[in-house]
mmCIF file of C-alpha atoms in Angstrom:
data_model
loop_
_atom_site.group_PDB
_atom_site.id
_atom_site.type_symbol
_atom_site.label_atom_id
_atom_site.label_comp_id
_atom_site.label_asym_id
_atom_site.label_seq_id
_atom_site.Cartn_x
_atom_site.Cartn_y
_atom_site.Cartn_z
ATOM 1 C CA UNK A 1 -39.424 -26.144 -2.267
ATOM 2 C CA UNK A 2 -38.815 -22.820 -0.722
ATOM 3 C CA UNK A 3 -37.125 -19.283 -1.961
ATOM 4 C CA UNK A 4 -34.509 -20.364 -4.695
ATOM 5 C CA UNK A 5 -32.768 -17.417 -6.314
ATOM 6 C CA UNK A 6 -30.705 -17.825 -9.340
ATOM 7 C CA UNK A 7 -27.746 -15.369 -9.167
ATOM 8 C CA UNK A 8 -24.459 -14.767 -10.197
ATOM 9 C CA UNK A 9 -22.464 -11.863 -7.974
ATOM 10 C CA UNK A 10 -21.003 -10.692 -11.435
ATOM 11 C CA UNK A 11 -24.209 -9.517 -11.812
ATOM 12 C CA UNK A 12 -24.850 -6.003 -10.401
ATOM 13 C CA UNK A 13 -28.868 -6.495 -10.408
ATOM 14 C CA UNK A 14 -27.998 -9.950 -8.412
ATOM 15 C CA UNK A 15 -25.627 -8.392 -5.963
ATOM 16 C CA UNK A 16 -28.635 -5.565 -4.839
ATOM 17 C CA UNK A 17 -30.735 -9.060 -4.801
ATOM 18 C CA UNK A 18 -28.366 -11.051 -2.451
ATOM 19 C CA UNK A 19 -27.302 -8.487 -0.449
ATOM 20 C CA UNK A 20 -31.016 -7.352 0.433
ATOM 21 C CA UNK A 21 -31.842 -11.109 1.396
ATOM 22 C CA UNK A 22 -28.746 -11.446 3.597
ATOM 23 C CA UNK A 23 -28.862 -8.317 5.417
ATOM 24 C CA UNK A 24 -32.941 -9.397 6.033
ATOM 25 C CA UNK A 25 -32.921 -12.638 7.525
ATOM 26 C CA UNK A 26 -34.605 -14.074 4.434
ATOM 27 C CA UNK A 27 -33.845 -17.728 3.512
ATOM 28 C CA UNK A 28 -33.323 -18.851 0.248
ATOM 29 C CA UNK A 29 -31.741 -21.519 -1.841
ATOM 30 C CA UNK A 30 -28.978 -20.156 -3.715
ATOM 31 C CA UNK A 31 -28.690 -21.639 -6.850
ATOM 32 C CA UNK A 32 -25.384 -20.226 -8.623
ATOM 33 C CA UNK A 33 -24.912 -19.100 -12.651
ATOM 34 C CA UNK A 34 -22.584 -18.492 -14.650
ATOM 35 C CA UNK A 35 -22.671 -16.161 -16.725
ATOM 36 C CA UNK A 36 -18.952 -16.136 -17.933
ATOM 37 C CA UNK A 37 -19.561 -19.587 -18.940
ATOM 38 C CA UNK A 38 -22.682 -18.356 -20.875
ATOM 39 C CA UNK A 39 -24.996 -20.509 -18.155
ATOM 40 C CA UNK A 40 -27.521 -18.361 -18.426
ATOM 41 C CA UNK A 41 -28.308 -19.579 -22.217
ATOM 42 C CA UNK A 42 -28.366 -22.955 -21.497
ATOM 43 C CA UNK A 43 -31.646 -24.433 -22.569
ATOM 44 C CA UNK A 44 -31.811 -25.683 -18.355
ATOM 45 C CA UNK A 45 -32.348 -22.232 -17.183
ATOM 46 C CA UNK A 46 -34.108 -21.235 -19.914
ATOM 47 C CA UNK A 47 -37.251 -23.046 -18.028
ATOM 48 C CA UNK A 48 -36.679 -21.124 -15.836
ATOM 49 C CA UNK A 49 -36.091 -17.297 -17.521
ATOM 50 C CA UNK A 50 -37.139 -17.634 -21.421
ATOM 51 C CA UNK A 51 -35.204 -14.410 -21.099
ATOM 52 C CA UNK A 52 -32.248 -16.261 -19.941
ATOM 53 C CA UNK A 53 -30.810 -13.846 -17.810
ATOM 54 C CA UNK A 54 -30.445 -12.776 -14.224
ATOM 55 C CA UNK A 55 -31.607 -12.815 -11.667
ATOM 56 C CA UNK A 56 -34.564 -15.022 -11.213
ATOM 57 C CA UNK A 57 -36.810 -16.353 -8.202
ATOM 58 C CA UNK A 58 -38.919 -19.512 -7.567
ATOM 59 C CA UNK A 59 -41.042 -19.229 -4.822
ATOM 60 C CA UNK A 60 -42.518 -23.104 -5.012
ATOM 61 C CA UNK A 61 -44.936 -23.106 -8.236
ATOM 62 C CA UNK A 62 -43.976 -19.267 -8.526
ATOM 63 C CA UNK A 63 -41.361 -17.833 -10.808
ATOM 64 C CA UNK A 64 -40.014 -14.231 -10.905
ATOM 65 C CA UNK A 65 -37.323 -12.129 -13.140
ATOM 66 C CA UNK A 66 -36.337 -8.432 -13.541
ATOM 67 C CA UNK A 67 -34.722 -7.196 -10.063
ATOM 68 C CA UNK A 68 -36.813 -4.281 -8.886
ATOM 69 C CA UNK A 69 -39.636 -6.700 -9.678
ATOM 70 C CA UNK A 70 -37.964 -9.674 -7.461
ATOM 71 C CA UNK A 71 -36.963 -6.791 -4.734
ATOM 72 C CA UNK A 72 -40.540 -5.389 -4.403
ATOM 73 C CA UNK A 73 -41.719 -8.680 -3.959
ATOM 74 C CA UNK A 74 -38.621 -9.470 -1.217
ATOM 75 C CA UNK A 75 -39.649 -6.491 1.104
ATOM 76 C CA UNK A 76 -43.907 -7.162 0.506
ATOM 77 C CA UNK A 77 -43.574 -11.407 1.421
ATOM 78 C CA UNK A 78 -40.892 -10.636 4.208
ATOM 79 C CA UNK A 79 -42.249 -7.341 5.151
ATOM 80 C CA UNK A 80 -39.133 -5.719 5.789
ATOM 81 C CA UNK A 81 -38.091 -2.165 7.302
ATOM 82 C CA UNK A 82 -40.331 0.786 5.914
ATOM 83 C CA UNK A 83 -37.317 2.100 5.331
ATOM 84 C CA UNK A 84 -36.002 0.321 2.508
ATOM 85 C CA UNK A 85 -39.714 0.840 0.486
ATOM 86 C CA UNK A 86 -41.228 3.384 2.653
ATOM 87 C CA UNK A 87 -45.040 3.930 2.708
ATOM 88 C CA UNK A 88 -45.327 7.176 2.649
ATOM 89 C CA UNK A 89 -46.158 8.492 -0.215
ATOM 90 C CA UNK A 90 -44.194 11.024 -1.217
ATOM 91 C CA UNK A 91 -40.902 8.437 0.095
ATOM 92 C CA UNK A 92 -42.098 5.663 -1.760
ATOM 93 C CA UNK A 93 -42.173 8.012 -4.862
ATOM 94 C CA UNK A 94 -38.606 9.236 -4.232
ATOM 95 C CA UNK A 95 -37.383 5.349 -4.316
ATOM 96 C CA UNK A 96 -39.656 4.637 -7.603
ATOM 97 C CA UNK A 97 -38.604 8.051 -9.467
ATOM 98 C CA UNK A 98 -34.641 6.744 -8.399
ATOM 99 C CA UNK A 99 -35.434 2.841 -9.747
ATOM 100 C CA UNK A 100 -37.364 4.556 -13.203
ATOM 101 C CA UNK A 101 -34.168 6.828 -13.645
ATOM 102 C CA UNK A 102 -31.608 4.029 -13.397
ATOM 103 C CA UNK A 103 -32.070 1.363 -15.700
ATOM 104 C CA UNK A 104 -31.296 3.704 -19.022
ATOM 105 C CA UNK A 105 -28.858 6.432 -17.038
ATOM 106 C CA UNK A 106 -26.628 4.640 -14.333
ATOM 107 C CA UNK A 107 -26.506 0.813 -15.891
ATOM 108 C CA UNK A 108 -26.476 1.880 -18.758
ATOM 109 C CA UNK A 109 -22.654 3.177 -18.435
ATOM 110 C CA UNK A 110 -21.474 1.309 -15.604
ATOM 111 C CA UNK A 111 -22.327 -1.730 -17.382
ATOM 112 C CA UNK A 112 -20.218 -0.091 -21.118
ATOM 113 C CA UNK A 113 -17.586 1.302 -18.246
ATOM 114 C CA UNK A 114 -16.889 -2.231 -17.427
ATOM 115 C CA UNK A 115 -16.983 -3.724 -21.090
ATOM 116 C CA UNK A 116 -15.238 -1.030 -22.602
ATOM 117 C CA UNK A 117 -12.749 -1.316 -20.272
ATOM 118 C CA UNK A 118 -11.686 -4.494 -19.128
ATOM 119 C CA UNK A 119 -14.362 -7.192 -20.204
ATOM 120 C CA UNK A 120 -13.877 -6.548 -24.202
ATOM 121 C CA UNK A 121 -10.401 -5.508 -24.422
ATOM 122 C CA UNK A 122 -8.810 -8.490 -21.699
ATOM 123 C CA UNK A 123 -11.666 -10.788 -20.989
ATOM 124 C CA UNK A 124 -13.080 -11.370 -25.118
ATOM 125 C CA UNK A 125 -9.982 -10.616 -27.027
ATOM 126 C CA UNK A 126 -11.856 -7.365 -28.683
ATOM 127 C CA UNK A 127 -10.369 -4.036 -29.086
ATOM 128 C CA UNK A 128 -12.084 -1.283 -27.600
ATOM 129 C CA UNK A 129 -10.869 2.284 -29.841
ATOM 130 C CA UNK A 130 -9.332 5.031 -27.328
ATOM 131 C CA UNK A 131 -12.013 7.285 -28.649
ATOM 132 C CA UNK A 132 -14.666 4.619 -27.688
ATOM 133 C CA UNK A 133 -12.967 4.504 -24.185
ATOM 134 C CA UNK A 134 -12.857 7.921 -23.429
ATOM 135 C CA UNK A 135 -16.567 8.444 -24.967
ATOM 136 C CA UNK A 136 -18.019 5.782 -22.949
ATOM 137 C CA UNK A 137 -16.253 7.342 -19.398
ATOM 138 C CA UNK A 138 -16.957 10.721 -20.227
ATOM 139 C CA UNK A 139 -20.528 9.389 -20.367
ATOM 140 C CA UNK A 140 -20.467 7.602 -17.038
ATOM 141 C CA UNK A 141 -19.217 11.074 -15.706
ATOM 142 C CA UNK A 142 -21.522 13.086 -16.936
ATOM 143 C CA UNK A 143 -23.987 9.864 -15.061
ATOM 144 C CA UNK A 144 -22.178 10.830 -12.193
ATOM 145 C CA UNK A 145 -23.144 13.698 -11.408
ATOM 146 C CA UNK A 146 -26.757 13.301 -12.446
ATOM 147 C CA UNK A 147 -26.297 10.834 -9.503
ATOM 148 C CA UNK A 148 -25.479 13.444 -6.885
ATOM 149 C CA UNK A 149 -26.654 16.803 -8.219
ATOM 150 C CA UNK A 150 -30.153 15.513 -8.862
ATOM 151 C CA UNK A 151 -30.834 12.072 -6.605
ATOM 152 C CA UNK A 152 -28.164 12.508 -3.818
ATOM 153 C CA UNK A 153 -28.035 16.613 -3.583
ATOM 154 C CA UNK A 154 -27.443 16.759 0.450
ATOM 155 C CA UNK A 155 -29.766 14.134 2.040
ATOM 156 C CA UNK A 156 -27.714 11.046 3.720
ATOM 157 C CA UNK A 157 -29.448 8.963 1.068
ATOM 158 C CA UNK A 158 -31.125 8.561 -2.526
ATOM 159 C CA UNK A 159 -34.101 9.015 -1.237
ATOM 160 C CA UNK A 160 -33.918 10.657 2.754
ATOM 161 C CA UNK A 161 -32.444 9.959 5.564
ATOM 162 C CA UNK A 162 -32.369 6.093 5.588
ATOM 163 C CA UNK A 163 -31.261 3.641 3.228
ATOM 164 C CA UNK A 164 -34.136 2.533 0.754
ATOM 165 C CA UNK A 165 -33.447 0.107 -2.763
ATOM 166 C CA UNK A 166 -32.800 2.946 -3.968
ATOM 167 C CA UNK A 167 -29.040 3.322 -2.822
ATOM 168 C CA UNK A 168 -28.570 -0.359 -2.403
ATOM 169 C CA UNK A 169 -29.137 -0.328 -6.343
ATOM 170 C CA UNK A 170 -27.057 2.375 -6.903
ATOM 171 C CA UNK A 171 -24.130 0.977 -5.242
ATOM 172 C CA UNK A 172 -24.176 -2.344 -6.808
ATOM 173 C CA UNK A 173 -23.999 -0.681 -10.158
ATOM 174 C CA UNK A 174 -21.477 1.589 -9.193
ATOM 175 C CA UNK A 175 -19.298 -1.205 -8.095
ATOM 176 C CA UNK A 176 -19.165 -1.820 -11.565
ATOM 177 C CA UNK A 177 -17.343 0.802 -12.715
ATOM 178 C CA UNK A 178 -15.005 0.327 -9.448
ATOM 179 C CA UNK A 179 -14.276 -3.123 -10.775
ATOM 180 C CA UNK A 180 -12.433 -1.836 -13.537
ATOM 181 C CA UNK A 181 -10.413 0.219 -11.933
ATOM 182 C CA UNK A 182 -12.431 3.330 -12.744
ATOM 183 C CA UNK A 183 -11.591 6.139 -10.422
ATOM 184 C CA UNK A 184 -16.004 6.316 -9.231
ATOM 185 C CA UNK A 185 -15.450 7.763 -5.683
ATOM 186 C CA UNK A 186 -11.823 9.680 -5.398
ATOM 187 C CA UNK A 187 -12.955 12.811 -6.640
ATOM 188 C CA UNK A 188 -16.118 12.548 -6.028
ATOM 189 C CA UNK A 189 -16.082 13.219 -1.731
ATOM 190 C CA UNK A 190 -20.234 13.517 -1.758
ATOM 191 C CA UNK A 191 -20.845 10.842 -3.446
ATOM 192 C CA UNK A 192 -17.831 9.060 -1.386
ATOM 193 C CA UNK A 193 -19.241 10.270 1.883
ATOM 194 C CA UNK A 194 -22.717 8.052 0.518
ATOM 195 C CA UNK A 195 -20.738 5.153 -0.442
ATOM 196 C CA UNK A 196 -19.593 4.791 3.333
ATOM 197 C CA UNK A 197 -22.851 5.511 4.740
ATOM 198 C CA UNK A 198 -24.119 2.304 2.424
ATOM 199 C CA UNK A 199 -21.639 0.110 3.386
ATOM 200 C CA UNK A 200 -22.311 1.277 6.971
ATOM 201 C CA UNK A 201 -26.277 0.712 6.693
ATOM 202 C CA UNK A 202 -26.238 -2.651 4.865
ATOM 203 C CA UNK A 203 -22.770 -4.536 6.945
ATOM 204 C CA UNK A 204 -19.465 -4.150 6.059
ATOM 205 C CA UNK A 205 -18.988 -7.947 5.912
ATOM 206 C CA UNK A 206 -21.840 -8.359 3.826
ATOM 207 C CA UNK A 207 -20.854 -5.656 1.515
ATOM 208 C CA UNK A 208 -17.632 -7.118 0.675
ATOM 209 C CA UNK A 209 -18.899 -10.444 0.531
ATOM 210 C CA UNK A 210 -20.906 -9.690 -2.881
ATOM 211 C CA UNK A 211 -18.753 -7.290 -4.175
ATOM 212 C CA UNK A 212 -15.841 -9.921 -4.225
ATOM 213 C CA UNK A 213 -15.996 -10.976 -7.479
ATOM 214 C CA UNK A 214 -16.583 -8.189 -9.184
ATOM 215 C CA UNK A 215 -13.296 -6.382 -7.348
ATOM 216 C CA UNK A 216 -11.160 -9.404 -8.748
ATOM 217 C CA UNK A 217 -12.452 -9.243 -12.109
ATOM 218 C CA UNK A 218 -9.058 -7.052 -13.741
ATOM 219 C CA UNK A 219 -7.225 -10.996 -12.948
ATOM 220 C CA UNK A 220 -9.648 -12.670 -15.115
ATOM 221 C CA UNK A 221 -7.525 -15.138 -17.608
ATOM 222 C CA UNK A 222 -9.105 -14.381 -21.138
ATOM 223 C CA UNK A 223 -11.901 -16.654 -22.074
ATOM 224 C CA UNK A 224 -10.859 -19.360 -24.568
ATOM 225 C CA UNK A 225 -12.999 -19.352 -27.973
ATOM 226 C CA UNK A 226 -15.685 -21.505 -27.624
ATOM 227 C CA UNK A 227 -17.198 -19.368 -24.980
ATOM 228 C CA UNK A 228 -16.245 -16.476 -26.841
ATOM 229 C CA UNK A 229 -18.430 -17.483 -29.599
ATOM 230 C CA UNK A 230 -20.981 -18.403 -27.494
ATOM 231 C CA UNK A 231 -20.845 -15.222 -25.197
ATOM 232 C CA UNK A 232 -20.390 -12.526 -28.572
ATOM 233 C CA UNK A 233 -24.039 -12.128 -29.478
ATOM 234 C CA UNK A 234 -25.038 -11.885 -25.935
ATOM 235 C CA UNK A 235 -22.885 -9.067 -25.745
ATOM 236 C CA UNK A 236 -23.505 -7.387 -28.144
ATOM 237 C CA UNK A 237 -26.950 -6.650 -27.566
ATOM 238 C CA UNK A 238 -25.894 -5.877 -24.128
ATOM 239 C CA UNK A 239 -23.965 -2.947 -25.065
ATOM 240 C CA UNK A 240 -26.255 -1.943 -27.584
#
C-alpha cells in the first residue's frame, strides 16, 4: 500500500497537507474523513489515529499524526524544494519559529472566529452572545497584527524571499475566518499582497480547489439532532 492521507478539506491543517502534497507532485491516496458527520470519532478511524483527529498519514506500516510532523515528513521523504523547509540554519529556524507560535495564536483565533460566527449559531444552533463574538474578533485582529509586525514585516513571505511551510500553514488558517465572512484582508494591504503572492506560488487553481469547501461553509444547513449530540463534546473541547 502506498501513501494514504486522511483528510477533510474543511480542516485548515488538512488543507495545508493537501496543497503541499499536490504542489510537490507527491502521489497519495485520499481517504476522506468527514468531520461534520463525526467520522473522525468512529472506532474505525481510531484504528488509524487514536487521537481521533485529522490529518493522519499512513505510509505502508508507518502511521503519523499531527499536521506539522506530516508536512516535515513529506518534505524530507520526497525531497521537496529547499525553500519549503530550508537547509540554512537560520532560514529553517524562522520556519520553525512560526510553526511553534501558530498553534496557540493564529490557529486558535481563526478557529474560534469560524465557530463563534458561523458554526455554533448556524450549524449547531447554539447561541453566541454579541459580547463573545466581539471579543473573539478582537483577539483575531490582535493576532493578525502580530502576524504582520512580527513575522511578515517587509518580507515577501513569512520566513524570507520564497514561500515556505510557514506561509502555507498561515494562509490555510486565515481562510477559516474568510469562510466565516470576516474581513481579514480588506483593511490590511500588506497582508493582502502577501496572500496574492502565496496563491501565485502554490497555483491559483490548486488554492481554489483546496479552499472551495471552506468558502461555502456559510451555506451549510443546520445539523440534525444526532449529529449535534455526537459533535458537541469534541466542539466544546476544541474551543476551550
